[in-house]
């Protein structure tokens, strides 16, 4: 199995392009199930999770065509991904089933439930189990679809939902759920009458999905706020949609530059969806300039520790907590880091401790006291963002860091080692 070998201590410098957002692309690809006409997506990141979703859709009878574009800027490591163009044609949808074998490798498969049910009148989706970061139930997805008139049961590990036609309803989720909001919003597009989702997730990925659905003929208002209204229509049509830039990938590179004392420019990036992260990075002492389609960061010699508390958008994202723990591990001072979204999202802490970090965990709170240096060691990636935090720590640590189980990284960071190598890092994939 591939591993990453990093020789730390080099401040990152230069320019790198940000890819399309994984967490926007996954629900968007599922939205193509809602229409008989082809839907084309551009700026689709080349990631394992996207490959899994396309395989899942293909086995449902969706025709998938994928074009990969790359600009080769001289040496191979600098080959820049441009984002894939993916066209999905769900006119031949013939199998409304998401099997266990696929759902177990990617929980986001649950996003087919709403669109399948709305379009085909039936869906059988394997119930995702727990995962490394928490139990992650899907009860709110089921509650919402039931309120829209679906008959939903759990049989032999599968959610089995049926409805001749969903009916608009007033929905209230017990907590803010991103994929829950997305699933219900997609289902409501083809329901009869008006659906109102209260306590909706306000994440930019929800807005990107709503924009695409509107381009497909859906009638949606309020996305980006906590009340979304959807007037159901009889059918949706084809459209072309460009996937938004990945705000978590952007934040991860900003943290890598900050931790290494570097100065980089991220192109194709948007600062507007990153206020909470940029604010905290400025508190560490970094200089950040937002340009039209780019962000520049320049780090001081030593960062100041910053306390954070994760919460739904627009507050500080749970998907950036691990990367900030790596920053705080080498910053000046003690940070208090509270995780409020997932119950088990501190798995990276024990690995960071193996690199010499001073971290104490008490329930959902981590106390991180910065050390002037970390030391390279062999560590294990446990989930996507945990792996990103280990990469950042490895870029700072003295000597070599070997990261095992990097398949987690390939799920969510397009060309990570190529992009970091282009920024001057000494990083390579080894067997
Ligand atoms: N929850 C329930 N019941 C539900 C739905 C959610 O109890 O029916 C709970 C979850 O267990 C969690 C909280 O509500 O404690 C919020 O979970 P949410 O549903 O918002 O998470 P998600 O939709 O499964 C998405 C992202 C995650 C990101 C979270 C939070 C995608 C494909 N995934 O997950 O991304 O951490 O929102 O922002 O959009 C990642 O990219 O590394 C990642 C894990």
PDB file of C-alpha atoms in Angstrom, residues 109-292:
ATOM      1  CA  UNK A 109     -23.648   7.324  -1.320  1.00  0.00           C
ATOM      2  CA  UNK A 110     -26.697   8.071   0.846  1.00  0.00           C
ATOM      3  CA  UNK A 111     -27.121  11.158  -1.388  1.00  0.00           C
ATOM      4  CA  UNK A 112     -28.737   8.980  -4.071  1.00  0.00           C
ATOM      5  CA  UNK A 113     -31.680   8.225  -1.756  1.00  0.00           C
ATOM      6  CA  UNK A 114     -33.680  11.445  -2.222  1.00  0.00           C
ATOM      7  CA  UNK A 115     -33.216  11.824  -6.002  1.00  0.00           C
ATOM      8  CA  UNK A 116     -33.842   8.106  -6.706  1.00  0.00           C
ATOM      9  CA  UNK A 117     -37.035   8.101  -4.695  1.00  0.00           C
ATOM     10  CA  UNK A 118     -38.290  11.300  -6.323  1.00  0.00           C
ATOM     11  CA  UNK A 119     -37.538  10.170  -9.863  1.00  0.00           C
ATOM     12  CA  UNK A 120     -38.106   6.366  -9.731  1.00  0.00           C
ATOM     13  CA  UNK A 121     -40.668   6.138  -6.907  1.00  0.00           C
ATOM     14  CA  UNK A 122     -38.455   3.679  -5.080  1.00  0.00           C
ATOM     15  CA  UNK A 123     -34.927   3.403  -3.691  1.00  0.00           C
ATOM     16  CA  UNK A 124     -32.940   0.758  -1.833  1.00  0.00           C
ATOM     17  CA  UNK A 125     -29.806   2.188  -0.294  1.00  0.00           C
ATOM     18  CA  UNK A 126     -27.545   0.288   2.067  1.00  0.00           C
ATOM     19  CA  UNK A 127     -27.535   1.898   5.495  1.00  0.00           C
ATOM     20  CA  UNK A 128     -24.098   3.446   6.015  1.00  0.00           C
ATOM     21  CA  UNK A 129     -22.427   2.102   9.139  1.00  0.00           C
ATOM     22  CA  UNK A 130     -20.426   4.217  11.584  1.00  0.00           C
ATOM     23  CA  UNK A 131     -17.092   5.591  10.460  1.00  0.00           C
ATOM     24  CA  UNK A 132     -13.771   6.698  11.923  1.00  0.00           C
ATOM     25  CA  UNK A 133     -15.079  10.119  13.003  1.00  0.00           C
ATOM     26  CA  UNK A 134     -18.423   9.167  14.549  1.00  0.00           C
ATOM     27  CA  UNK A 135     -21.659   7.160  14.382  1.00  0.00           C
ATOM     28  CA  UNK A 136     -23.134   9.417  11.686  1.00  0.00           C
ATOM     29  CA  UNK A 137     -26.734   8.153  11.520  1.00  0.00           C
ATOM     30  CA  UNK A 138     -29.083   9.112   8.648  1.00  0.00           C
ATOM     31  CA  UNK A 139     -32.296   9.270  10.704  1.00  0.00           C
ATOM     32  CA  UNK A 140     -32.956  12.885   9.647  1.00  0.00           C
ATOM     33  CA  UNK A 141     -32.863  11.970   5.943  1.00  0.00           C
ATOM     34  CA  UNK A 142     -35.424   9.234   6.663  1.00  0.00           C
ATOM     35  CA  UNK A 143     -37.573  11.461   8.885  1.00  0.00           C
ATOM     36  CA  UNK A 144     -37.794  14.115   6.161  1.00  0.00           C
ATOM     37  CA  UNK A 145     -38.692  11.695   3.360  1.00  0.00           C
ATOM     38  CA  UNK A 146     -41.319  10.064   5.590  1.00  0.00           C
ATOM     39  CA  UNK A 147     -42.852  13.484   6.267  1.00  0.00           C
ATOM     40  CA  UNK A 148     -43.062  13.897   2.481  1.00  0.00           C
ATOM     41  CA  UNK A 149     -45.247  10.809   2.309  1.00  0.00           C
ATOM     42  CA  UNK A 150     -42.657   8.112   1.576  1.00  0.00           C
ATOM     43  CA  UNK A 151     -42.953   4.688   3.131  1.00  0.00           C
ATOM     44  CA  UNK A 152     -39.516   4.044   4.533  1.00  0.00           C
ATOM     45  CA  UNK A 153     -38.307   0.924   6.279  1.00  0.00           C
ATOM     46  CA  UNK A 154     -34.982  -0.633   7.108  1.00  0.00           C
ATOM     47  CA  UNK A 155     -34.760  -4.176   5.735  1.00  0.00           C
ATOM     48  CA  UNK A 156     -31.656  -6.384   5.834  1.00  0.00           C
ATOM     49  CA  UNK A 157     -29.389  -3.416   6.316  1.00  0.00           C
ATOM     50  CA  UNK A 158     -30.981  -1.411   3.505  1.00  0.00           C
ATOM     51  CA  UNK A 159     -33.144   1.713   3.667  1.00  0.00           C
ATOM     52  CA  UNK A 160     -36.072   0.868   1.428  1.00  0.00           C
ATOM     53  CA  UNK A 161     -38.156   3.900   0.460  1.00  0.00           C
ATOM     54  CA  UNK A 162     -41.264   4.001  -1.733  1.00  0.00           C
ATOM     55  CA  UNK A 163     -43.604   6.782  -2.862  1.00  0.00           C
ATOM     56  CA  UNK A 164     -45.695   7.116  -6.011  1.00  0.00           C
ATOM     57  CA  UNK A 165     -45.119  10.861  -5.785  1.00  0.00           C
ATOM     58  CA  UNK A 166     -43.636  12.720  -2.846  1.00  0.00           C
ATOM     59  CA  UNK A 167     -45.731  15.493  -1.334  1.00  0.00           C
ATOM     60  CA  UNK A 168     -44.414  18.859  -0.271  1.00  0.00           C
ATOM     61  CA  UNK A 169     -44.161  19.230   3.520  1.00  0.00           C
ATOM     62  CA  UNK A 170     -42.754  21.397   6.271  1.00  0.00           C
ATOM     63  CA  UNK A 171     -39.532  19.715   7.420  1.00  0.00           C
ATOM     64  CA  UNK A 172     -37.480  20.435  10.513  1.00  0.00           C
ATOM     65  CA  UNK A 173     -34.229  18.606  11.175  1.00  0.00           C
ATOM     66  CA  UNK A 174     -33.159  17.990  14.788  1.00  0.00           C
ATOM     67  CA  UNK A 175     -29.633  19.177  13.999  1.00  0.00           C
ATOM     68  CA  UNK A 176     -28.027  20.932  11.061  1.00  0.00           C
ATOM     69  CA  UNK A 177     -27.142  18.223   8.550  1.00  0.00           C
ATOM     70  CA  UNK A 178     -25.389  18.978   5.269  1.00  0.00           C
ATOM     71  CA  UNK A 179     -26.150  15.835   3.246  1.00  0.00           C
ATOM     72  CA  UNK A 180     -29.541  15.595   4.976  1.00  0.00           C
ATOM     73  CA  UNK A 181     -30.466  19.064   3.685  1.00  0.00           C
ATOM     74  CA  UNK A 182     -29.111  18.164   0.223  1.00  0.00           C
ATOM     75  CA  UNK A 183     -31.034  14.875   0.049  1.00  0.00           C
ATOM     76  CA  UNK A 184     -34.316  16.491   1.088  1.00  0.00           C
ATOM     77  CA  UNK A 185     -33.844  19.507  -1.202  1.00  0.00           C
ATOM     78  CA  UNK A 186     -33.242  17.205  -4.198  1.00  0.00           C
ATOM     79  CA  UNK A 187     -36.246  15.015  -3.339  1.00  0.00           C
ATOM     80  CA  UNK A 188     -38.495  18.075  -2.923  1.00  0.00           C
ATOM     81  CA  UNK A 189     -37.715  19.339  -6.439  1.00  0.00           C
ATOM     82  CA  UNK A 190     -40.038  16.729  -7.973  1.00  0.00           C
ATOM     83  CA  UNK A 191     -42.592  16.600  -5.115  1.00  0.00           C
ATOM     84  CA  UNK A 192     -46.139  17.817  -5.429  1.00  0.00           C
ATOM     85  CA  UNK A 193     -46.480  21.258  -3.842  1.00  0.00           C
ATOM     86  CA  UNK A 194     -44.213  23.256  -1.565  1.00  0.00           C
ATOM     87  CA  UNK A 195     -41.554  21.891   0.781  1.00  0.00           C
ATOM     88  CA  UNK A 196     -40.000  24.078   3.455  1.00  0.00           C
ATOM     89  CA  UNK A 197     -36.779  22.860   5.074  1.00  0.00           C
ATOM     90  CA  UNK A 198     -36.204  24.590   8.391  1.00  0.00           C
ATOM     91  CA  UNK A 199     -32.908  24.439  10.279  1.00  0.00           C
ATOM     92  CA  UNK A 200     -31.326  23.819   6.871  1.00  0.00           C
ATOM     93  CA  UNK A 201     -27.561  23.614   6.465  1.00  0.00           C
ATOM     94  CA  UNK A 202     -26.158  26.916   5.141  1.00  0.00           C
ATOM     95  CA  UNK A 203     -22.926  25.432   3.750  1.00  0.00           C
ATOM     96  CA  UNK A 204     -21.764  26.867   0.389  1.00  0.00           C
ATOM     97  CA  UNK A 205     -21.981  23.335  -1.076  1.00  0.00           C
ATOM     98  CA  UNK A 206     -25.756  23.406  -0.431  1.00  0.00           C
ATOM     99  CA  UNK A 207     -25.934  26.689  -2.352  1.00  0.00           C
ATOM    100  CA  UNK A 208     -23.886  25.245  -5.232  1.00  0.00           C
ATOM    101  CA  UNK A 209     -26.321  22.328  -5.425  1.00  0.00           C
ATOM    102  CA  UNK A 210     -29.346  24.655  -5.315  1.00  0.00           C
ATOM    103  CA  UNK A 211     -27.867  26.776  -8.133  1.00  0.00           C
ATOM    104  CA  UNK A 212     -27.465  23.710 -10.332  1.00  0.00           C
ATOM    105  CA  UNK A 213     -30.971  22.451  -9.518  1.00  0.00           C
ATOM    106  CA  UNK A 214     -32.388  25.866 -10.436  1.00  0.00           C
ATOM    107  CA  UNK A 215     -30.484  25.705 -13.746  1.00  0.00           C
ATOM    108  CA  UNK A 216     -32.188  22.322 -14.241  1.00  0.00           C
ATOM    109  CA  UNK A 217     -35.604  23.944 -13.790  1.00  0.00           C
ATOM    110  CA  UNK A 218     -36.152  23.537 -10.040  1.00  0.00           C
ATOM    111  CA  UNK A 219     -37.873  26.293  -8.076  1.00  0.00           C
ATOM    112  CA  UNK A 220     -35.804  26.877  -4.955  1.00  0.00           C
ATOM    113  CA  UNK A 221     -35.382  29.957  -2.787  1.00  0.00           C
ATOM    114  CA  UNK A 222     -33.517  30.602   0.432  1.00  0.00           C
ATOM    115  CA  UNK A 223     -30.499  28.301  -0.076  1.00  0.00           C
ATOM    116  CA  UNK A 224     -27.629  29.678   1.998  1.00  0.00           C
ATOM    117  CA  UNK A 225     -30.079  30.585   4.768  1.00  0.00           C
ATOM    118  CA  UNK A 226     -31.619  28.266   7.324  1.00  0.00           C
ATOM    119  CA  UNK A 227     -35.048  28.105   5.665  1.00  0.00           C
ATOM    120  CA  UNK A 228     -35.138  26.711   2.124  1.00  0.00           C
ATOM    121  CA  UNK A 229     -38.372  26.700   0.110  1.00  0.00           C
ATOM    122  CA  UNK A 230     -38.856  24.378  -2.829  1.00  0.00           C
ATOM    123  CA  UNK A 231     -41.888  24.440  -5.136  1.00  0.00           C
ATOM    124  CA  UNK A 232     -42.097  21.007  -6.706  1.00  0.00           C
ATOM    125  CA  UNK A 233     -42.196  20.725 -10.509  1.00  0.00           C
ATOM    126  CA  UNK A 234     -43.201  17.790 -12.756  1.00  0.00           C
ATOM    127  CA  UNK A 235     -39.816  17.334 -14.410  1.00  0.00           C
ATOM    128  CA  UNK A 236     -36.308  18.787 -14.481  1.00  0.00           C
ATOM    129  CA  UNK A 237     -34.167  19.246 -17.578  1.00  0.00           C
ATOM    130  CA  UNK A 238     -30.473  19.086 -18.472  1.00  0.00           C
ATOM    131  CA  UNK A 239     -27.945  21.799 -17.600  1.00  0.00           C
ATOM    132  CA  UNK A 240     -24.229  22.548 -17.422  1.00  0.00           C
ATOM    133  CA  UNK A 241     -22.713  23.457 -14.079  1.00  0.00           C
ATOM    134  CA  UNK A 242     -19.218  24.358 -12.886  1.00  0.00           C
ATOM    135  CA  UNK A 243     -18.358  22.890  -9.466  1.00  0.00           C
ATOM    136  CA  UNK A 244     -17.323  25.506  -6.883  1.00  0.00           C
ATOM    137  CA  UNK A 245     -13.696  25.596  -5.648  1.00  0.00           C
ATOM    138  CA  UNK A 246     -12.913  23.332  -2.686  1.00  0.00           C
ATOM    139  CA  UNK A 247     -12.893  25.554   0.397  1.00  0.00           C
ATOM    140  CA  UNK A 248     -11.443  22.794   2.609  1.00  0.00           C
ATOM    141  CA  UNK A 249      -8.614  22.047   0.179  1.00  0.00           C
ATOM    142  CA  UNK A 250      -7.962  25.800   0.081  1.00  0.00           C
ATOM    143  CA  UNK A 251      -7.920  25.987   3.886  1.00  0.00           C
ATOM    144  CA  UNK A 252      -5.597  22.994   4.072  1.00  0.00           C
ATOM    145  CA  UNK A 253      -2.971  24.622   1.791  1.00  0.00           C
ATOM    146  CA  UNK A 254      -3.284  27.883   3.723  1.00  0.00           C
ATOM    147  CA  UNK A 255      -2.534  25.939   6.926  1.00  0.00           C
ATOM    148  CA  UNK A 256       0.398  24.142   5.293  1.00  0.00           C
ATOM    149  CA  UNK A 257       1.877  27.496   4.241  1.00  0.00           C
ATOM    150  CA  UNK A 258       1.223  28.964   7.699  1.00  0.00           C
ATOM    151  CA  UNK A 259       2.798  26.056   9.597  1.00  0.00           C
ATOM    152  CA  UNK A 260       5.946  26.021   7.444  1.00  0.00           C
ATOM    153  CA  UNK A 261       6.444  29.798   7.612  1.00  0.00           C
ATOM    154  CA  UNK A 262       5.837  30.014   3.878  1.00  0.00           C
ATOM    155  CA  UNK A 263       4.288  32.381   1.368  1.00  0.00           C
ATOM    156  CA  UNK A 264       2.007  30.982  -1.344  1.00  0.00           C
ATOM    157  CA  UNK A 265      -0.736  32.001  -3.752  1.00  0.00           C
ATOM    158  CA  UNK A 266      -3.734  29.737  -4.374  1.00  0.00           C
ATOM    159  CA  UNK A 267      -5.421  30.246  -7.716  1.00  0.00           C
ATOM    160  CA  UNK A 268      -9.018  29.346  -8.588  1.00  0.00           C
ATOM    161  CA  UNK A 269      -9.824  29.807  -4.910  1.00  0.00           C
ATOM    162  CA  UNK A 270     -12.559  31.807  -3.260  1.00  0.00           C
ATOM    163  CA  UNK A 271     -12.126  33.602   0.051  1.00  0.00           C
ATOM    164  CA  UNK A 272     -15.827  34.336   0.525  1.00  0.00           C
ATOM    165  CA  UNK A 273     -16.694  30.895   1.901  1.00  0.00           C
ATOM    166  CA  UNK A 274     -13.632  30.810   4.157  1.00  0.00           C
ATOM    167  CA  UNK A 275     -14.183  33.769   6.481  1.00  0.00           C
ATOM    168  CA  UNK A 276     -13.980  31.773   9.730  1.00  0.00           C
ATOM    169  CA  UNK A 277     -10.781  30.012   8.648  1.00  0.00           C
ATOM    170  CA  UNK A 278      -9.097  33.143   7.284  1.00  0.00           C
ATOM    171  CA  UNK A 279     -10.004  35.049  10.429  1.00  0.00           C
ATOM    172  CA  UNK A 280      -8.293  32.427  12.607  1.00  0.00           C
ATOM    173  CA  UNK A 281      -5.235  32.331  10.343  1.00  0.00           C
ATOM    174  CA  UNK A 282      -4.925  36.095  10.662  1.00  0.00           C
ATOM    175  CA  UNK A 283      -5.084  35.643  14.451  1.00  0.00           C
ATOM    176  CA  UNK A 284      -2.059  33.331  14.164  1.00  0.00           C
ATOM    177  CA  UNK A 285      -0.181  36.280  12.649  1.00  0.00           C
ATOM    178  CA  UNK A 286      -0.461  35.396   8.959  1.00  0.00           C
ATOM    179  CA  UNK A 287      -0.957  38.049   6.325  1.00  0.00           C
ATOM    180  CA  UNK A 288      -3.753  37.091   3.948  1.00  0.00           C
ATOM    181  CA  UNK A 289      -4.889  38.915   0.839  1.00  0.00           C
ATOM    182  CA  UNK A 290      -8.015  37.885  -1.050  1.00  0.00           C
ATOM    183  CA  UNK A 291      -7.831  38.585  -4.779  1.00  0.00           C
ATOM    184  CA  UNK A 292     -10.643  38.090  -7.292  1.00  0.00           C
TER     185      UNK A 292
END
